[in-house]
Coordinates of C-alpha atoms in Angstrom, one line a residue:
X114 CA 0.0 0.0 0.0
X115 CA 3.0 2.3 0.1
X116 CA 2.7 3.0 -3.6
X117 CA -0.9 4.1 -3.1
X118 CA 0.1 6.5 -0.3
X119 CA 2.9 7.8 -2.6
X120 CA 0.5 8.4 -5.4
X121 CA -2.0 10.3 -3.1
X122 CA 0.9 12.4 -1.8
X123 CA 2.1 13.1 -5.3
X124 CA -1.4 14.2 -6.4
X125 CA -1.9 16.3 -3.3
X126 CA 1.5 18.0 -3.2
X127 CA 2.5 18.3 -6.9
X128 CA -0.9 18.7 -8.6
X129 CA -3.7 19.9 -6.2
X130 CA -1.3 22.1 -4.3
X131 CA -0.3 24.0 -7.5
X132 CA -2.9 26.7 -8.2
X133 CA -2.5 26.7 -12.0
X134 CA -3.1 23.0 -12.2
X135 CA -6.0 23.1 -9.8
X136 CA -7.8 25.9 -11.7
X137 CA -7.3 23.9 -14.9
X138 CA -8.8 20.8 -13.3
X139 CA -11.7 22.7 -11.9
X140 CA -12.4 24.2 -15.3
X141 CA -12.2 20.8 -17.0
X142 CA -14.7 19.3 -14.4
X143 CA -17.1 22.2 -15.0
X144 CA -16.9 21.7 -18.8
X145 CA -17.5 17.9 -18.4
X146 CA -20.6 18.7 -16.3
X147 CA -21.8 20.8 -19.2
X148 CA -21.3 17.8 -21.5
X149 CA -18.7 19.6 -23.7
X150 CA -16.6 17.6 -26.1
X151 CA -13.3 16.0 -25.0
X152 CA -11.4 18.6 -27.1
X153 CA -13.2 21.5 -25.5
X154 CA -12.6 20.0 -22.0
X155 CA -8.9 19.5 -22.6
X156 CA -8.5 22.9 -24.4
X157 CA -10.5 24.8 -21.8
X158 CA -8.6 23.2 -18.9
X159 CA -5.2 24.0 -20.5
X160 CA -6.1 27.6 -21.3
X161 CA -7.3 28.2 -17.7
X162 CA -4.0 26.8 -16.3
X163 CA -1.9 28.8 -18.8
X164 CA -3.8 31.9 -17.9
X165 CA -3.0 31.4 -14.2
X166 CA 0.7 31.0 -15.1
X167 CA 0.5 34.2 -17.3
X168 CA -1.0 36.0 -14.3
X169 CA 2.0 35.0 -12.2
X170 CA 4.5 36.1 -14.8
X171 CA 2.8 39.5 -15.0
X172 CA 2.9 39.8 -11.2
X173 CA 6.7 39.3 -11.2
X174 CA 7.0 42.3 -13.6
X175 CA 4.7 44.5 -11.5
X176 CA 6.5 43.5 -8.2
X177 CA 9.8 44.4 -9.8
X178 CA 8.6 47.8 -10.8
X179 CA 6.9 48.5 -7.5
X180 CA 9.8 47.6 -5.2
X181 CA 11.9 50.7 -6.1
X182 CA 8.9 53.0 -5.7
X183 CA 8.2 51.5 -2.2
X184 CA 11.8 51.9 -1.2
X185 CA 11.9 55.5 -2.3
X186 CA 8.6 56.4 -0.5
X187 CA 9.8 54.7 2.6
X188 CA 13.1 56.6 2.5
X189 CA 11.7 60.1 1.9
X190 CA 8.5 59.8 4.1
X191 CA 9.3 57.1 6.6
X192 CA 5.9 55.6 5.7
X193 CA 5.0 52.5 3.7
X194 CA 3.6 53.4 0.3
X195 CA 1.1 51.0 -1.2
X196 CA -0.6 50.9 -4.6
X197 CA -3.9 49.0 -4.4
X198 CA -4.2 46.7 -7.4
X199 CA -6.4 43.6 -7.0
X200 CA -4.6 41.6 -9.7
X201 CA -1.2 42.3 -8.2
X202 CA -1.9 41.3 -4.6
X203 CA -3.8 38.2 -5.8
X204 CA -0.9 37.1 -7.9
X205 CA 1.5 37.7 -5.0
X206 CA -0.6 35.9 -2.3
X207 CA -1.4 33.0 -4.7
X208 CA 2.1 31.7 -4.3
X209 CA 1.3 30.7 -0.7
X210 CA -2.4 30.5 -0.5
X211 CA -3.4 29.7 -4.1
X212 CA -4.4 26.1 -3.5
X213 CA -6.6 26.9 -0.5
X214 CA -8.2 29.8 -2.2
X215 CA -9.1 27.6 -5.2
X216 CA -11.1 25.3 -2.8
X217 CA -12.7 28.4 -1.2
X218 CA -13.6 29.5 -4.7
X219 CA -15.3 26.3 -5.8
X220 CA -17.1 25.6 -2.5
X221 CA -18.1 29.3 -2.2
X222 CA -19.7 29.2 -5.6
X223 CA -21.7 26.2 -4.5
X224 CA -22.8 28.0 -1.3
X225 CA -23.8 31.0 -3.4
X226 CA -26.0 28.7 -5.6
X227 CA -27.6 27.2 -2.5
X228 CA -28.3 30.7 -1.0
X229 CA -29.7 31.9 -4.4
X230 CA -31.9 28.8 -4.6
X231 CA -33.3 28.8 -1.1
X232 CA -33.4 32.5 0.0
X233 CA -34.9 35.6 -1.5
X234 CA -31.4 36.6 -2.7
X235 CA -31.7 35.2 -6.2
X236 CA -28.5 36.5 -7.7
X237 CA -25.8 34.6 -9.5
X238 CA -22.4 36.4 -9.2
X239 CA -20.7 36.0 -12.5
X240 CA -17.7 38.4 -12.3
X241 CA -15.2 35.7 -12.2
X242 CA -12.1 37.7 -11.4
X243 CA -13.7 39.2 -8.4
X244 CA -14.7 35.8 -7.2
X245 CA -11.0 34.9 -7.4
X246 CA -9.9 38.1 -5.6
X247 CA -12.4 37.7 -2.8
X248 CA -11.6 34.0 -2.3
X249 CA -8.0 34.8 -2.0
X250 CA -8.6 37.8 0.3
X251 CA -10.7 35.7 2.6
X252 CA -8.1 32.9 2.6
X253 CA -5.3 35.3 3.6
X254 CA -7.3 37.1 6.3
X255 CA -8.5 33.8 7.8
X256 CA -5.1 32.1 7.6
X257 CA -3.4 35.1 9.2
X258 CA -6.0 35.2 12.0
X259 CA -5.6 31.5 12.6
X260 CA -1.8 31.5 12.3
X261 CA -2.1 29.0 9.4
X262 CA -3.1 26.2 11.9
X263 CA -6.1 24.7 10.2
X264 CA -6.4 24.8 6.4
X265 CA -9.8 23.1 6.3
X266 CA -11.4 25.5 8.8
X267 CA -10.1 28.3 6.5
X268 CA -11.6 26.6 3.5
X269 CA -15.0 25.9 5.0
X270 CA -15.5 29.3 6.7
X271 CA -14.0 31.1 3.7
X272 CA -16.4 29.3 1.4
X273 CA -19.4 30.2 3.6
X274 CA -18.4 33.9 3.7
X275 CA -17.6 34.0 0.0
X276 CA -21.0 32.6 -0.9
X277 CA -22.7 35.0 1.4
X278 CA -21.0 38.2 0.2
X279 CA -21.7 37.2 -3.5
X280 CA -25.5 37.3 -3.0
X281 CA -25.7 40.0 -0.3
X282 CA -24.0 42.9 -2.1
X283 CA -25.9 42.7 -5.4
X284 CA -29.1 42.8 -3.3
X285 CA -28.1 45.9 -1.4
X286 CA -27.2 47.7 -4.6
X287 CA -30.2 46.5 -6.6
X288 CA -32.5 49.6 -6.2
X289 CA -29.8 51.9 -7.6
X290 CA -28.8 49.4 -10.3
X291 CA -32.4 49.2 -11.4
X292 CA -32.7 53.0 -11.4
X293 CA -29.7 53.0 -13.8
X294 CA -30.7 50.2 -16.2
X295 CA -34.5 50.9 -16.1
X296 CA -35.5 47.3 -15.4
X297 CA -34.8 44.4 -13.0
X298 CA -33.1 42.1 -15.5
X299 CA -29.6 42.3 -14.1
X300 CA -27.6 43.2 -11.0
X301 CA -24.1 44.4 -10.2
X302 CA -21.6 41.7 -9.2
X303 CA -18.5 43.7 -8.3
X304 CA -16.8 44.2 -4.9
X305 CA -16.8 48.0 -5.1
X306 CA -20.5 47.9 -4.2
X307 CA -20.2 49.9 -0.9
X308 CA -18.8 52.8 -3.0
X309 CA -21.7 52.5 -5.5
X310 CA -24.3 52.5 -2.8
X311 CA -22.6 55.5 -1.1
X312 CA -22.5 57.3 -4.4
X313 CA -26.2 56.7 -5.1
X314 CA -27.1 57.8 -1.6
X315 CA -24.9 60.9 -2.0
X316 CA -26.6 61.7 -5.3
X317 CA -30.0 61.6 -3.5
X318 CA -28.7 64.0 -0.8
X319 CA -27.0 66.6 -3.0
X320 CA -28.6 66.3 -6.5
X321 CA -32.1 67.6 -6.1
X322 CA -32.5 69.5 -9.4
X323 CA -29.0 68.8 -10.8
X324 CA -29.2 67.7 -14.5
X325 CA -27.7 64.5 -15.9
X326 CA -24.1 64.4 -16.8
X327 CA -25.2 63.0 -20.2
X328 CA -26.4 66.5 -21.1
X329 CA -22.7 67.6 -21.1
X330 CA -20.4 67.5 -24.1
X331 CA -16.9 66.6 -22.9
X332 CA -13.8 67.8 -24.8
X333 CA -12.5 65.0 -27.1
X334 CA -9.0 65.5 -25.7
X335 CA -10.0 64.0 -22.3
X336 CA -11.6 60.8 -23.6
X337 CA -8.3 59.0 -23.9
X338 CA -8.6 58.5 -20.1
X339 CA -11.4 56.0 -20.6
X340 CA -8.7 53.5 -21.8
X341 CA -7.7 52.0 -18.5
X342 CA -4.4 50.8 -19.8
X343 CA -3.4 54.3 -20.8
X344 CA -4.8 55.8 -17.6
X345 CA -2.8 53.3 -15.5
X346 CA 0.5 53.9 -17.3
X347 CA 0.0 57.7 -17.1
X348 CA -0.9 57.7 -13.4
X349 CA 2.1 55.5 -12.6
X350 CA 4.4 57.8 -14.5
X351 CA 3.1 60.8 -12.6
X352 CA 3.3 59.0 -9.2
X353 CA 6.7 57.6 -9.9
X354 CA 8.2 60.9 -11.1
X355 CA 6.8 62.9 -8.2
X356 CA 8.5 60.6 -5.7
X357 CA 11.7 60.3 -7.7
X358 CA 12.1 64.0 -7.8
X359 CA 11.2 64.3 -4.1
X360 CA 13.8 61.6 -3.4
X361 CA 16.4 63.4 -5.5
X362 CA 15.8 66.5 -3.4
X363 CA 15.5 64.9 0.0
X364 CA 17.9 62.0 -0.3
X365 CA 19.7 62.1 -3.7
X366 CA 22.3 59.4 -3.0
X367 CA 19.9 56.8 -1.7
X368 CA 17.4 57.5 -4.5
X369 CA 20.0 57.1 -7.2
X370 CA 21.2 53.9 -5.5
X371 CA 17.7 52.4 -5.3
X372 CA 17.2 53.1 -9.1
X373 CA 20.7 52.0 -10.0
X374 CA 21.4 55.4 -11.7
X375 CA 24.7 57.3 -11.7
X376 CA 23.1 60.8 -11.8
X377 CA 19.8 62.6 -11.4
X378 CA 18.8 62.6 -15.1
X379 CA 19.3 58.8 -15.3
X380 CA 17.3 58.4 -12.1
X381 CA 14.4 60.3 -13.6
X382 CA 14.4 58.2 -16.8
X383 CA 14.8 55.0 -14.7
X384 CA 11.6 56.1 -12.8
X385 CA 9.9 56.5 -16.1
X386 CA 11.0 53.1 -17.3
X387 CA 9.8 51.4 -14.0
X388 CA 6.4 53.2 -14.2
X389 CA 5.9 51.9 -17.8
X390 CA 7.0 48.5 -16.7
X391 CA 4.2 48.6 -14.1
X392 CA 1.8 49.2 -17.0
X393 CA 3.2 46.3 -18.9
X394 CA 2.9 44.0 -15.9
X395 CA -0.7 45.0 -15.3
X396 CA -1.5 44.4 -19.0
X397 CA 0.0 40.9 -18.7
X398 CA -1.9 40.1 -15.6
X399 CA -5.2 41.3 -17.1
X400 CA -4.6 39.1 -20.1
X401 CA -3.9 36.2 -17.8
X402 CA -7.1 36.9 -15.8
X403 CA -9.1 37.1 -19.1
X404 CA -7.6 33.8 -20.3
X405 CA -8.6 32.1 -17.0
X406 CA -12.0 33.5 -16.9
X407 CA -12.7 32.9 -20.6
X408 CA -12.8 29.2 -19.7
X409 CA -13.8 29.2 -16.0
X410 CA -16.8 31.5 -16.0
X411 CA -18.7 29.8 -18.8
X412 CA -18.4 26.5 -16.9
X413 CA -19.7 28.1 -13.7
X414 CA -22.4 30.0 -15.6
X415 CA -23.8 27.0 -17.2
X416 CA -24.0 25.1 -14.0
X417 CA -25.6 28.1 -12.3
X418 CA -28.3 28.4 -14.9
X419 CA -29.3 24.8 -14.4
X420 CA -29.4 24.9 -10.6
X421 CA -31.1 28.3 -10.1
X422 CA -33.4 29.1 -13.1
X423 CA -34.7 32.6 -13.2
X424 CA -32.0 34.2 -11.0
X425 CA -30.6 37.6 -12.0
X426 CA -27.0 37.6 -13.3
X427 CA -24.7 39.8 -11.2
X428 CA -22.2 41.3 -13.7
X429 CA -19.1 43.4 -13.7
X430 CA -19.3 47.2 -13.2
X431 CA -18.6 48.2 -16.8
X432 CA -22.1 46.9 -17.6
X433 CA -23.4 50.3 -16.3
X434 CA -20.9 52.5 -18.2
X435 CA -23.0 52.8 -21.3
X436 CA -25.8 54.3 -19.2
X437 CA -23.6 57.3 -18.3
X438 CA -20.4 57.7 -20.4
X439 CA -19.8 61.3 -19.1
X440 CA -20.6 60.2 -15.6
X441 CA -17.8 57.6 -15.8
X442 CA -15.2 60.3 -16.6
X443 CA -16.5 62.7 -13.9
X444 CA -16.7 59.9 -11.4
X445 CA -13.1 58.7 -12.3
X446 CA -11.6 62.2 -11.9
X447 CA -13.6 62.9 -8.7
X448 CA -12.6 59.6 -7.2
X449 CA -8.9 60.3 -8.0
X450 CA -9.3 63.7 -6.3
X451 CA -10.9 62.0 -3.3
X452 CA -7.9 59.6 -3.2
X453 CA -5.4 62.4 -3.2
X454 CA -7.2 64.3 -0.4
X455 CA -7.4 61.1 1.7
X456 CA -3.7 60.4 1.0
X457 CA -2.9 63.8 2.4
X458 CA -5.0 63.0 5.5
X459 CA -3.2 59.7 5.9
X460 CA 0.2 61.3 5.5
X461 CA -0.4 64.2 7.9
X462 CA -2.5 62.5 10.6
X463 CA -3.5 58.9 10.3
X464 CA -0.1 57.4 9.5
X465 CA 1.7 59.2 12.4
X466 CA -1.2 58.6 14.8
X467 CA -2.3 55.1 14.0
X468 CA 0.4 53.7 11.7
X469 CA -1.8 53.3 8.7
X470 CA 0.0 52.9 5.4
X471 CA 0.0 55.6 2.7
X472 CA -2.4 54.3 0.0
X473 CA -1.4 55.8 -3.3
X474 CA -4.0 56.5 -5.9
X475 CA -4.2 53.4 -8.2
X476 CA -5.7 54.2 -11.6
X477 CA -7.3 50.8 -12.1
X478 CA -9.5 50.9 -9.0
X479 CA -10.2 54.6 -9.4
X480 CA -11.2 54.2 -13.0
X481 CA -13.5 51.3 -12.6
X482 CA -15.0 51.9 -9.2
X483 CA -14.8 55.7 -9.6
X484 CA -16.5 55.5 -13.0
X485 CA -19.1 53.2 -11.6
X486 CA -19.7 55.5 -8.6
X487 CA -20.1 58.4 -11.1
X488 CA -22.9 56.5 -12.9
X489 CA -24.7 55.6 -9.6
X490 CA -24.4 59.2 -8.3
X491 CA -25.6 60.6 -11.6
X492 CA -28.7 58.3 -11.6
X493 CA -29.9 59.9 -8.4
X494 CA -28.2 63.3 -8.3
X495 CA -27.1 64.3 -11.8
X496 CA -23.8 66.1 -12.2
X497 CA -23.5 66.9 -8.5
X498 CA -24.2 63.3 -7.6
X499 CA -21.6 62.0 -10.1
X500 CA -18.9 64.4 -8.7
X501 CA -19.7 63.9 -5.0
X502 CA -20.3 60.1 -5.4
X503 CA -17.0 59.7 -7.2
X504 CA -15.2 61.7 -4.5
X505 CA -16.7 59.6 -1.7
X506 CA -15.7 56.5 -3.5
X507 CA -12.1 57.8 -3.7
X508 CA -12.1 58.4 0.0
X509 CA -13.4 54.8 0.7
X510 CA -10.9 53.1 -1.6
X511 CA -8.0 55.0 0.0
X512 CA -9.0 54.6 3.7
X513 CA -10.4 51.1 3.6
X514 CA -7.3 49.4 2.0
X515 CA -5.1 51.1 4.7
X516 CA -7.3 49.5 7.4
X517 CA -7.2 46.1 5.6
X518 CA -3.4 46.0 5.7
X519 CA -3.6 46.0 9.5
X520 CA -5.0 42.4 9.4
X521 CA -3.0 41.2 6.4
X522 CA 0.0 39.9 8.2
X523 CA 3.2 39.6 6.1
X524 CA 1.2 40.7 3.0
X525 CA 1.0 44.1 4.6
X526 CA 4.5 44.7 3.3
X527 CA 3.9 43.7 -0.4
X528 CA 3.5 47.3 -1.7
X529 CA 0.1 46.4 -3.0
X530 CA -3.3 45.4 -1.6
X531 CA -6.9 45.0 -2.7
X532 CA -8.3 48.3 -4.0
X533 CA -12.1 48.1 -4.0
X534 CA -14.3 49.0 -1.1
X535 CA -15.9 45.7 -0.2
X536 CA -12.5 44.0 0.2
X537 CA -11.6 46.7 2.7
X538 CA -14.6 46.7 4.9
X539 CA -15.3 43.0 4.8
X540 CA -11.7 41.9 5.3
X541 CA -11.1 44.4 8.1
X542 CA -14.3 43.3 9.9
X543 CA -13.4 39.7 9.7
X544 CA -9.7 40.2 10.6
X545 CA -10.7 42.3 13.6
X546 CA -13.1 39.6 14.7
X547 CA -10.3 37.0 14.7
X548 CA -8.3 39.1 17.2
X549 CA -10.6 37.7 19.8
X550 CA -8.9 34.3 19.4
X551 CA -9.3 31.4 17.0
X552 CA -12.5 29.8 18.4
X553 CA -14.4 33.0 19.2
X554 CA -13.1 34.6 16.0
X555 CA -14.5 31.8 13.8
X556 CA -17.9 32.0 15.5
X557 CA -17.9 35.8 15.0
X558 CA -17.0 35.4 11.3
X559 CA -19.8 32.9 10.7
X560 CA -22.2 35.1 12.6
X561 CA -21.2 38.1 10.4
X562 CA -22.1 36.0 7.3
X563 CA -25.4 35.0 8.8
X564 CA -26.3 38.6 9.8
X565 CA -25.5 39.8 6.3
X566 CA -27.6 37.2 4.6
X567 CA -30.6 37.9 7.0
X568 CA -30.3 41.6 6.6
X569 CA -30.0 41.4 2.8
X570 CA -33.0 39.0 2.6
X571 CA -35.1 41.5 4.6
X572 CA -33.9 44.4 2.4
X573 CA -34.7 42.3 -0.7
X574 CA -38.3 41.6 0.4
X575 CA -39.1 45.0 2.0
X576 CA -37.3 47.4 -0.3
X577 CA -36.2 45.8 -3.6
X578 CA -39.3 43.7 -4.2
X579 CA -41.5 46.5 -2.9
X580 CA -40.3 48.6 -5.8
X581 CA -38.6 51.5 -4.0
X582 CA -37.1 54.0 -6.4
X583 CA -34.1 56.1 -5.1
X584 CA -34.1 59.6 -6.3
X585 CA -37.8 59.6 -7.2
X586 CA -38.4 63.1 -5.7
X587 CA -35.6 64.6 -8.0
X588 CA -37.2 62.9 -11.0
X589 CA -40.5 64.6 -10.2
X590 CA -38.9 68.0 -9.8
X591 CA -37.0 67.6 -13.1
X592 CA -40.2 66.4 -14.8
X593 CA -42.0 69.5 -13.6
X594 CA -39.2 71.7 -14.9
X595 CA -39.3 70.0 -18.3
X596 CA -43.1 70.3 -18.5
X597 CA -42.9 74.0 -17.6
X598 CA -40.1 74.6 -20.2
X599 CA -42.1 72.7 -22.8
X600 CA -45.2 74.7 -22.1
X601 CA -43.3 78.0 -22.3
X602 CA -41.7 76.9 -25.6
X603 CA -45.1 76.0 -27.0
X604 CA -46.5 79.4 -25.9
X605 CA -43.7 81.2 -27.6
X606 CA -44.4 79.4 -30.8
X607 CA -48.1 80.2 -30.9
X608 CA -49.1 82.8 -33.5
X609 CA -50.4 86.0 -32.1
X610 CA -54.2 86.2 -31.8
X611 CA -56.0 88.0 -34.7
X612 CA -59.3 89.7 -34.7

């Protein structure tokens, strides 16, 4: 029987413990369940595995480009500088926790299907990369809180929490999502949802008679910022060069040594090269993610449709971008501004007082979540709502990642973290609960999941299903203005009365 034990050990350590292989196997099993051909099963499994390996290669490029920047920021400010990029921290953390997170991902998807089938929360979360990100974030937080003592407890609790959060957040955002799309056919499945809800609520508070952003004509020269790859590279160039110049002024010898440059001019150009390398690394990572999801999501989606017929698909945030193209740009710029203001707050007060890291504005989270927040704010508060909603989102995705790093253990020193709002509040809440001790902490984490599901179910029945429309009062005021304007215009066009 020794040979049998050896075979099991080989499978466990050399196959199932390698995330790329495990993702490939999971994808193949899903395709088999959908009765795909053998060629599709083999090809899909291989593509998913290759995508995961591509993701890791891109992470190496990004980490190499971030390291000098982190060293320079630490040298000139004495504070840790972190750029929140979901793909980057996922790729880094996958090296240690990838296999566990894969189990959390699969079991969490099954938990989500069960909750969608047997509770009022009939949402199927189909944004695959955010499933992967949240599964890994939960694995890291739970593993750190339990000191890596019990892998299966991490997997089981992580799966329960993942399944819960994937049906809870679409439900809480659904009234605002429905306001944007005009019907109840889809939901938002993206873990920036707290920012979108905050933006929608802010729009209701400040918008009143503010007109829609879509009545504005933006200059063509600014529309290039809608390309996230260009925006990411540009932002990194600006961030890198600001700190390189700062370093050359405050600590020139150390800065030149970090960048391996003989003089100031070479250091500036080295900073430019590193910033562009960051853009290249992110592009590689995104390609790897798309390759994985191109095979993994269809397998999950097909299974979901068979298990929970009639459920709403919860999709990625760009699904709302066509409903407010100008709002996307306003929200993005406002979110970036909010990030800068909060960065200043961190540097001047929160870092010295509480040891919170400096969270640098990352263009990927600010573009996608800020743009989404702009659309949600515009739906309830027009131009003011888009601007204020985007700004609030920027504050959230700067402050919350700083708090999350406090429960991230060794990964608090990776120069990257999860950038979207739900990772921040959910991970911090769970990590803080685990400070009470392993046993009590696990009970508290499970209780958090139960409370969220119950609260969301009540919200679904009492608010969403009841047809509540956020921003309805503003709609009435604008409709009255439009009617009055139309009546005045009609009166002006009437011919003068004749005898």
